[in-house]
């Protein structure tokens, strides 16, 4: 009965175009020439039937799952695929038992874990002994930086492979392949000029998203004279708005680019990264805190008003929220980017902190010590202190004796 039910399920499934056109061989795999090319180290290892554990790190739709399956096919390995979202330690144990059975039959096993960054430390630790003794090989996939999401013990046992977003040339081939498949298996089609470039721009390196657009736009397009007429307008109406990709890594990357643009005086670039963070749903208070940091770290006393403007921008976004808060943020971004720069403050405090950490930790001179209590003078505390406002010309020592002449500021 189970087989009958399974057959009925398969008959009624609507398999997405992206799954139908998933590459079946390494040679058909597009867009990752930095990883898979005729003489690439990974391909050379696969040709010798050597396996090693890897984590594929890349944006959605760049081919992580596909490449893992192709590696298993290329090396004739048993392929077990699970998702970190729906699996746990029990599933890992089950995979280990299957891997042992395959070893007894002379076959290696690849355990593919999608979204491996979703695993807890305990779940990741459960993989370690089996990678160590060679029971199975791990291929994990993640959209997040493994350095932040994968435990060090597991990272030391795998090779992290960075996959790039699919380039425009490869994306064009993938999209054309999708159109060709639909035209062959359903109805002929005619594409308006600009459709290909429009989809490439929308997809931004995500092949799965591009093929989903192709499929949906094809079946949503007008049918005239037994032919589909696909236009840019149809795609615009279907997609409406492209969600901005913004992973944890991109959060850090964008914040870094934002602050460096402010520091470098490029107001236009800073405004762009501000807009990117706003569209991605970044907390506007986080953005304002970056402005405050830059106003002190990179501008300081070269233009003290920059700090006031950054602080007021923070208060404004707290009062207004978004979308109105975008305006005071933009105002502050432009001011901070154009302001005269000086890193004297951050250099001064960091230099002093470094000295103290290195052991240059000395007590204040006796005449500067607290003398507000009755017995202080008995110890010599405060004796000889001169009140500077009444004696502005008096040359008084303030540095500890051991640091006389030490300069932290630039004047």
Short mmCIF file of C-alpha atoms in Angstrom, two decimals:
data_model
loop_
_atom_site.label_atom_id
_atom_site.label_comp_id
_atom_site.label_asym_id
_atom_site.label_seq_id
_atom_site.Cartn_x
_atom_site.Cartn_y
_atom_site.Cartn_z
CA UNK A 1 0.00 0.00 0.00
CA UNK A 2 2.83 2.36 0.85
CA UNK A 3 4.29 1.92 -2.63
CA UNK A 4 0.90 2.66 -4.21
CA UNK A 5 0.48 5.79 -2.10
CA UNK A 6 3.99 6.91 -2.96
CA UNK A 7 3.30 6.38 -6.66
CA UNK A 8 0.09 8.41 -6.46
CA UNK A 9 1.91 11.20 -4.62
CA UNK A 10 4.61 11.31 -7.27
CA UNK A 11 2.05 11.37 -10.08
CA UNK A 12 0.29 14.39 -8.56
CA UNK A 13 3.38 16.36 -7.64
CA UNK A 14 4.10 19.60 -9.45
CA UNK A 15 7.88 19.50 -9.58
CA UNK A 16 9.41 23.00 -9.83
CA UNK A 17 11.35 23.86 -12.96
CA UNK A 18 14.45 24.52 -10.86
CA UNK A 19 14.38 20.91 -9.67
CA UNK A 20 13.72 19.51 -13.16
CA UNK A 21 16.71 21.38 -14.61
CA UNK A 22 19.09 20.64 -11.74
CA UNK A 23 22.43 19.62 -13.39
CA UNK A 24 23.02 15.89 -13.59
CA UNK A 25 26.80 15.97 -14.20
CA UNK A 26 29.75 18.06 -13.07
CA UNK A 27 30.19 19.22 -16.67
CA UNK A 28 26.69 20.76 -16.67
CA UNK A 29 27.31 22.65 -13.43
CA UNK A 30 27.52 26.39 -14.16
CA UNK A 31 28.76 29.46 -12.38
CA UNK A 32 31.43 28.16 -9.98
CA UNK A 33 34.57 28.13 -12.08
CA UNK A 34 36.57 29.11 -8.99
CA UNK A 35 35.66 25.72 -7.47
CA UNK A 36 34.88 23.41 -10.40
CA UNK A 37 37.07 23.90 -13.46
CA UNK A 38 39.15 21.48 -15.58
CA UNK A 39 42.22 21.65 -13.34
CA UNK A 40 40.75 22.81 -10.04
CA UNK A 41 42.09 21.08 -6.90
CA UNK A 42 38.63 19.80 -5.89
CA UNK A 43 37.96 18.27 -9.30
CA UNK A 44 41.42 16.67 -9.36
CA UNK A 45 40.71 15.08 -5.98
CA UNK A 46 37.37 13.78 -7.18
CA UNK A 47 39.00 12.24 -10.26
CA UNK A 48 41.15 10.14 -7.93
CA UNK A 49 38.00 9.11 -6.03
CA UNK A 50 39.27 10.87 -2.90
CA UNK A 51 36.65 12.35 -0.60
CA UNK A 52 37.05 14.93 2.14
CA UNK A 53 34.61 16.74 4.38
CA UNK A 54 33.50 20.20 3.30
CA UNK A 55 31.16 23.03 4.12
CA UNK A 56 29.79 24.96 1.17
CA UNK A 57 29.20 28.58 2.10
CA UNK A 58 27.26 30.72 -0.33
CA UNK A 59 24.15 32.72 -1.08
CA UNK A 60 20.82 30.99 -1.80
CA UNK A 61 20.54 29.42 -5.23
CA UNK A 62 24.28 29.31 -5.97
CA UNK A 63 24.40 25.50 -6.29
CA UNK A 64 25.42 24.15 -2.86
CA UNK A 65 22.99 21.21 -2.80
CA UNK A 66 23.48 20.44 -6.48
CA UNK A 67 27.26 20.34 -6.17
CA UNK A 68 27.04 18.01 -3.16
CA UNK A 69 24.85 15.58 -5.13
CA UNK A 70 27.15 15.74 -8.14
CA UNK A 71 30.18 14.96 -5.97
CA UNK A 72 28.39 11.89 -4.61
CA UNK A 73 27.56 10.77 -8.16
CA UNK A 74 31.12 11.42 -9.38
CA UNK A 75 32.65 9.33 -6.57
CA UNK A 76 29.90 6.68 -6.52
CA UNK A 77 29.28 7.42 -2.85
CA UNK A 78 26.18 6.63 -0.85
CA UNK A 79 24.39 9.98 -0.43
CA UNK A 80 22.33 10.74 2.68
CA UNK A 81 20.60 14.11 2.69
CA UNK A 82 19.07 15.72 5.79
CA UNK A 83 18.15 19.24 6.81
CA UNK A 84 19.34 20.82 10.05
CA UNK A 85 15.92 22.46 10.33
CA UNK A 86 14.05 19.15 10.72
CA UNK A 87 16.72 16.72 11.99
CA UNK A 88 18.74 16.09 15.13
CA UNK A 89 21.20 13.76 16.83
CA UNK A 90 18.95 10.72 16.21
CA UNK A 91 19.09 11.35 12.46
CA UNK A 92 22.87 11.64 12.62
CA UNK A 93 23.04 8.27 14.44
CA UNK A 94 20.79 6.70 11.80
CA UNK A 95 23.06 8.06 9.06
CA UNK A 96 26.11 6.63 10.83
CA UNK A 97 24.53 3.15 10.93
CA UNK A 98 23.72 3.37 7.20
CA UNK A 99 27.29 4.53 6.51
CA UNK A 100 28.66 1.50 8.35
CA UNK A 101 26.46 -0.79 6.26
CA UNK A 102 27.74 0.89 3.09
CA UNK A 103 31.35 0.47 4.23
CA UNK A 104 30.77 -3.26 4.64
CA UNK A 105 29.55 -3.25 1.03
CA UNK A 106 32.66 -1.35 -0.10
CA UNK A 107 30.99 2.04 -0.57
CA UNK A 108 31.79 5.38 1.07
CA UNK A 109 29.06 7.67 2.41
CA UNK A 110 28.51 11.40 2.12
CA UNK A 111 26.20 12.92 4.72
CA UNK A 112 24.82 16.16 3.35
CA UNK A 113 23.36 18.53 5.96
CA UNK A 114 21.49 21.49 4.53
CA UNK A 115 21.49 24.69 6.62
CA UNK A 116 24.11 23.21 8.95
CA UNK A 117 24.40 26.52 10.79
CA UNK A 118 20.98 25.73 12.33
CA UNK A 119 22.50 22.86 14.34
CA UNK A 120 23.27 23.47 18.01
CA UNK A 121 26.72 22.88 19.45
CA UNK A 122 25.59 19.49 20.80
CA UNK A 123 24.30 18.43 17.40
CA UNK A 124 27.47 19.55 15.65
CA UNK A 125 29.61 17.77 18.25
CA UNK A 126 27.74 14.52 17.49
CA UNK A 127 29.39 14.51 14.04
CA UNK A 128 32.98 14.75 15.28
CA UNK A 129 33.91 11.12 16.12
CA UNK A 130 32.46 9.80 12.85
CA UNK A 131 34.42 12.31 10.76
CA UNK A 132 37.50 11.54 12.82
CA UNK A 133 37.39 7.78 12.22
CA UNK A 134 36.30 7.98 8.58
CA UNK A 135 32.88 6.38 8.97
CA UNK A 136 31.40 9.06 6.74
CA UNK A 137 32.24 12.31 4.99
CA UNK A 138 30.32 15.48 5.70
CA UNK A 139 29.19 18.08 3.21
CA UNK A 140 27.34 20.90 4.92
CA UNK A 141 25.69 23.86 3.26
CA UNK A 142 25.15 27.27 4.81
CA UNK A 143 24.25 30.80 3.82
CA UNK A 144 25.96 32.12 6.97
CA UNK A 145 29.65 32.60 7.66
CA UNK A 146 30.85 29.27 9.14
CA UNK A 147 33.33 31.14 11.33
CA UNK A 148 30.36 32.54 13.25
CA UNK A 149 27.97 29.57 13.11
CA UNK A 150 30.04 26.36 13.14
CA UNK A 151 31.89 25.19 16.25
CA UNK A 152 35.73 25.31 16.01
CA UNK A 153 36.10 21.56 16.56
CA UNK A 154 33.99 20.85 13.47
CA UNK A 155 35.62 23.61 11.43
CA UNK A 156 39.03 22.03 12.04
CA UNK A 157 37.82 18.79 10.44
CA UNK A 158 36.34 20.27 7.26
CA UNK A 159 37.38 22.44 4.35
CA UNK A 160 35.25 25.55 3.92
CA UNK A 161 34.51 26.18 0.23
CA UNK A 162 33.10 29.59 -0.71
CA UNK A 163 30.61 29.51 -3.58
CA UNK A 164 29.97 32.75 -5.42
CA UNK A 165 26.60 34.02 -6.64
CA UNK A 166 26.02 32.78 -10.20
CA UNK A 167 27.58 35.25 -12.64
CA UNK A 168 25.47 36.96 -15.32
CA UNK A 169 26.88 34.90 -18.19
CA UNK A 170 26.03 31.59 -16.51
CA UNK A 171 22.69 32.96 -15.34
CA UNK A 172 21.75 33.81 -18.92
CA UNK A 173 22.47 30.21 -19.97
CA UNK A 174 20.35 28.85 -17.10
CA UNK A 175 17.41 31.14 -17.91
CA UNK A 176 17.54 30.28 -21.63
CA UNK A 177 17.61 26.61 -20.72
CA UNK A 178 14.46 27.14 -18.66
CA UNK A 179 12.64 28.90 -21.49
CA UNK A 180 13.74 26.18 -23.92
CA UNK A 181 12.40 23.41 -21.68
CA UNK A 182 9.01 25.11 -21.25
CA UNK A 183 8.67 25.88 -24.96
CA UNK A 184 9.52 22.27 -25.83
CA UNK A 185 7.26 20.58 -23.29
CA UNK A 186 4.31 22.99 -23.35
CA UNK A 187 3.69 25.82 -25.81
CA UNK A 188 5.99 27.93 -27.96
CA UNK A 189 6.81 31.32 -26.54
CA UNK A 190 7.96 34.75 -27.58
CA UNK A 191 9.98 36.98 -25.27
CA UNK A 192 9.90 40.75 -25.31
CA UNK A 193 13.29 42.47 -25.63
CA UNK A 194 14.81 43.03 -22.21
CA UNK A 195 13.18 40.06 -20.45
CA UNK A 196 16.44 38.13 -20.07
CA UNK A 197 18.37 41.06 -18.59
CA UNK A 198 15.43 41.91 -16.33
CA UNK A 199 15.36 38.42 -14.81
CA UNK A 200 19.15 38.38 -14.38
CA UNK A 201 18.94 41.69 -12.53
CA UNK A 202 16.10 40.47 -10.32
CA UNK A 203 17.76 37.16 -9.46
CA UNK A 204 21.16 38.63 -8.53
CA UNK A 205 23.04 35.34 -8.69
CA UNK A 206 20.22 33.11 -7.38
CA UNK A 207 19.60 30.45 -10.07
CA UNK A 208 16.66 28.88 -8.23
CA UNK A 209 14.91 32.25 -7.94
CA UNK A 210 15.59 32.97 -11.62
CA UNK A 211 14.03 29.67 -12.73
CA UNK A 212 11.03 30.25 -10.45
CA UNK A 213 10.50 33.60 -12.19
CA UNK A 214 10.85 31.91 -15.60
CA UNK A 215 8.29 29.25 -14.72
CA UNK A 216 5.73 31.56 -13.10
CA UNK A 217 6.05 34.26 -15.75
CA UNK A 218 5.68 31.69 -18.55
CA UNK A 219 2.39 30.31 -17.26
CA UNK A 220 1.11 33.78 -16.29
CA UNK A 221 1.82 35.29 -19.71
CA UNK A 222 -0.81 35.92 -22.39
CA UNK A 223 -1.58 33.12 -24.82
CA UNK A 224 -2.10 34.38 -28.39
CA UNK A 225 -2.30 32.20 -31.49
CA UNK A 226 -1.17 29.21 -29.44
CA UNK A 227 1.96 31.06 -28.33
CA UNK A 228 2.98 32.52 -24.97
CA UNK A 229 3.90 36.23 -25.08
CA UNK A 230 6.25 37.03 -22.19
CA UNK A 231 6.81 40.70 -21.31
CA UNK A 232 8.76 42.62 -18.70
CA UNK A 233 5.46 43.99 -17.39
CA UNK A 234 4.23 40.44 -16.65
CA UNK A 235 7.35 39.73 -14.61
CA UNK A 236 7.03 43.03 -12.74
CA UNK A 237 3.43 42.24 -11.81
CA UNK A 238 4.36 38.76 -10.57
CA UNK A 239 7.45 39.72 -8.60
CA UNK A 240 6.26 43.15 -7.40
CA UNK A 241 9.35 43.58 -5.24
CA UNK A 242 12.61 41.69 -4.95
CA UNK A 243 13.44 40.86 -1.36
CA UNK A 244 16.85 42.18 -0.40
CA UNK A 245 19.27 39.40 0.50
CA UNK A 246 20.71 40.18 3.91
CA UNK A 247 22.32 37.37 5.88
CA UNK A 248 24.25 37.78 9.12
CA UNK A 249 27.47 38.00 7.13
CA UNK A 250 25.96 40.68 4.88
CA UNK A 251 24.83 42.54 8.00
CA UNK A 252 28.47 42.80 9.08
CA UNK A 253 29.72 43.49 5.55
CA UNK A 254 27.22 46.29 4.95
CA UNK A 255 27.85 47.89 8.34
CA UNK A 256 31.59 47.75 7.65
CA UNK A 257 31.20 49.32 4.19
CA UNK A 258 28.87 51.98 5.65
CA UNK A 259 31.33 53.08 8.33
CA UNK A 260 34.31 52.97 5.98
CA UNK A 261 32.43 55.12 3.46
CA UNK A 262 31.73 57.66 6.21
CA UNK A 263 35.37 57.58 7.26
CA UNK A 264 36.53 57.93 3.65
CA UNK A 265 34.29 60.93 3.01
CA UNK A 266 32.17 59.29 0.29
CA UNK A 267 28.69 60.60 1.13
CA UNK A 268 27.12 58.93 -1.92
CA UNK A 269 28.39 55.46 -0.99
CA UNK A 270 27.35 55.99 2.64
CA UNK A 271 23.82 56.94 1.55
CA UNK A 272 23.65 53.81 -0.64
CA UNK A 273 24.62 51.51 2.24
CA UNK A 274 22.19 53.37 4.51
CA UNK A 275 19.42 52.64 1.99
CA UNK A 276 20.48 48.99 1.68
CA UNK A 277 20.32 48.53 5.45
CA UNK A 278 16.93 50.25 5.70
CA UNK A 279 15.41 48.12 2.92
CA UNK A 280 16.82 44.96 4.54
CA UNK A 281 15.04 45.81 7.79
CA UNK A 282 18.09 46.79 9.83
CA UNK A 283 17.26 48.39 13.18
CA UNK A 284 17.64 52.16 12.53
CA UNK A 285 19.07 52.56 16.04
CA UNK A 286 21.93 50.26 15.06
CA UNK A 287 22.61 52.50 12.04
CA UNK A 288 22.53 55.60 14.27
CA UNK A 289 24.98 53.98 16.69
CA UNK A 290 27.39 53.45 13.78
CA UNK A 291 27.08 57.16 13.04
CA UNK A 292 27.82 58.07 16.66
CA UNK A 293 30.87 55.81 16.66
CA UNK A 294 32.19 57.37 13.45
CA UNK A 295 31.56 60.90 14.70
CA UNK A 296 33.86 60.27 17.68
CA UNK A 297 36.34 57.81 16.21
CA UNK A 298 36.96 59.37 12.81
CA UNK A 299 36.01 63.03 13.28
CA UNK A 300 36.36 63.83 16.96
CA UNK A 301 37.44 67.37 17.76
CA UNK A 302 38.10 68.22 14.11
CA UNK A 303 34.35 68.93 14.03
CA UNK A 304 32.72 68.40 17.47
CA UNK A 305 29.30 69.22 16.01
CA UNK A 306 29.33 65.88 14.14
CA UNK A 307 28.78 64.04 17.43
CA UNK A 308 25.81 66.29 18.28
CA UNK A 309 24.24 65.63 14.88
CA UNK A 310 24.77 61.87 15.19
CA UNK A 311 23.25 61.83 18.68
CA UNK A 312 20.28 63.86 17.50
CA UNK A 313 19.80 61.46 14.58
CA UNK A 314 19.58 58.62 17.11
CA UNK A 315 16.99 60.52 19.12
CA UNK A 316 15.06 61.35 15.94
CA UNK A 317 14.75 57.75 14.79
CA UNK A 318 13.63 56.74 18.27
CA UNK A 319 10.91 59.40 18.17
CA UNK A 320 9.88 58.96 14.54
CA UNK A 321 10.66 55.39 13.61
CA UNK A 322 10.63 54.49 9.93
CA UNK A 323 9.95 55.59 7.26
CA UNK A 324 10.23 59.20 8.51
CA UNK A 325 13.41 58.40 10.43
CA UNK A 326 15.24 57.83 7.15
CA UNK A 327 15.45 61.61 6.64
CA UNK A 328 17.36 62.62 9.81
CA UNK A 329 19.54 59.53 9.29
CA UNK A 330 20.37 60.67 5.75
CA UNK A 331 21.03 64.22 6.99
CA UNK A 332 23.46 62.95 9.61
CA UNK A 333 25.13 60.55 7.16
CA UNK A 334 25.86 63.37 4.70
CA UNK A 335 27.20 65.66 7.44
CA UNK A 336 29.43 63.01 9.02
CA UNK A 337 30.79 61.87 5.64
CA UNK A 338 31.68 65.44 4.62
CA UNK A 339 33.08 66.55 8.00
CA UNK A 340 36.80 67.09 8.52
CA UNK A 341 38.39 63.93 9.91
CA UNK A 342 40.66 63.31 12.90
CA UNK A 343 41.32 60.04 14.74
CA UNK A 344 43.23 61.72 17.57
CA UNK A 345 40.70 60.72 20.24
CA UNK A 346 40.61 56.99 19.47
CA UNK A 347 44.39 56.84 19.00
CA UNK A 348 44.98 58.64 22.29
CA UNK A 349 42.75 56.43 24.44
CA UNK A 350 43.87 53.19 22.74
CA UNK A 351 47.51 54.10 23.22
CA UNK A 352 46.96 54.80 26.93
CA UNK A 353 44.97 51.57 27.36
CA UNK A 354 47.75 49.65 25.62
CA UNK A 355 50.38 51.13 27.96
CA UNK A 356 48.39 50.19 31.06
CA UNK A 357 47.79 46.66 29.76
CA UNK A 358 51.53 46.36 29.10
CA UNK A 359 52.31 47.10 32.76
CA UNK A 360 52.73 50.89 32.73
CA UNK A 361 50.18 51.17 35.55
CA UNK A 362 51.38 53.87 37.93
CA UNK A 363 49.82 55.81 40.80
CA UNK A 364 49.07 59.56 40.45
CA UNK A 365 51.57 62.04 41.96
CA UNK A 366 51.02 62.67 45.67
CA UNK A 367 49.72 66.23 45.21
CA UNK A 368 46.91 65.02 42.90
CA UNK A 369 45.54 62.35 45.20
CA UNK A 370 42.21 62.60 47.00
CA UNK A 371 42.46 64.90 50.01
CA UNK A 372 38.86 65.43 51.02
CA UNK A 373 39.08 63.45 54.29
CA UNK A 374 40.65 64.50 57.57
CA UNK A 375 43.77 62.32 57.67
CA UNK A 376 44.75 62.71 54.00
CA UNK A 377 47.38 65.35 54.70
CA UNK A 378 49.10 62.96 57.15
CA UNK A 379 49.91 60.73 54.21
CA UNK A 380 50.96 63.61 51.98
CA UNK A 381 47.87 63.32 49.81
CA UNK A 382 46.97 66.60 48.11
CA UNK A 383 49.85 68.49 49.65
CA UNK A 384 51.21 71.08 47.23
CA UNK A 385 48.30 70.97 44.79
CA UNK A 386 47.77 74.28 43.01
CA UNK A 387 44.27 75.24 41.80
CA UNK A 388 44.89 75.92 38.11
CA UNK A 389 42.06 78.48 37.47
CA UNK A 390 43.62 80.75 40.11
CA UNK A 391 47.18 80.12 38.89
CA UNK A 392 46.97 79.45 35.14
CA UNK A 393 50.70 80.04 34.58
CA UNK A 394 51.89 77.64 37.26
CA UNK A 395 53.74 74.65 35.76
CA UNK A 396 52.22 71.70 37.61
CA UNK A 397 52.96 68.01 37.07
CA UNK A 398 49.96 65.81 36.28
CA UNK A 399 51.48 62.68 34.76
CA UNK A 400 52.80 59.93 37.03
CA UNK A 401 56.54 60.36 37.72
CA UNK A 402 57.34 57.31 35.59
CA UNK A 403 55.59 58.78 32.51
CA UNK A 404 56.84 62.37 32.55
CA UNK A 405 56.92 63.72 29.00
CA UNK A 406 54.66 60.97 27.64
CA UNK A 407 52.35 62.22 24.84
CA UNK A 408 49.06 60.63 23.90
CA UNK A 409 47.47 63.54 22.05
CA UNK A 410 48.77 65.25 18.93
CA UNK A 411 49.37 68.69 20.47
#
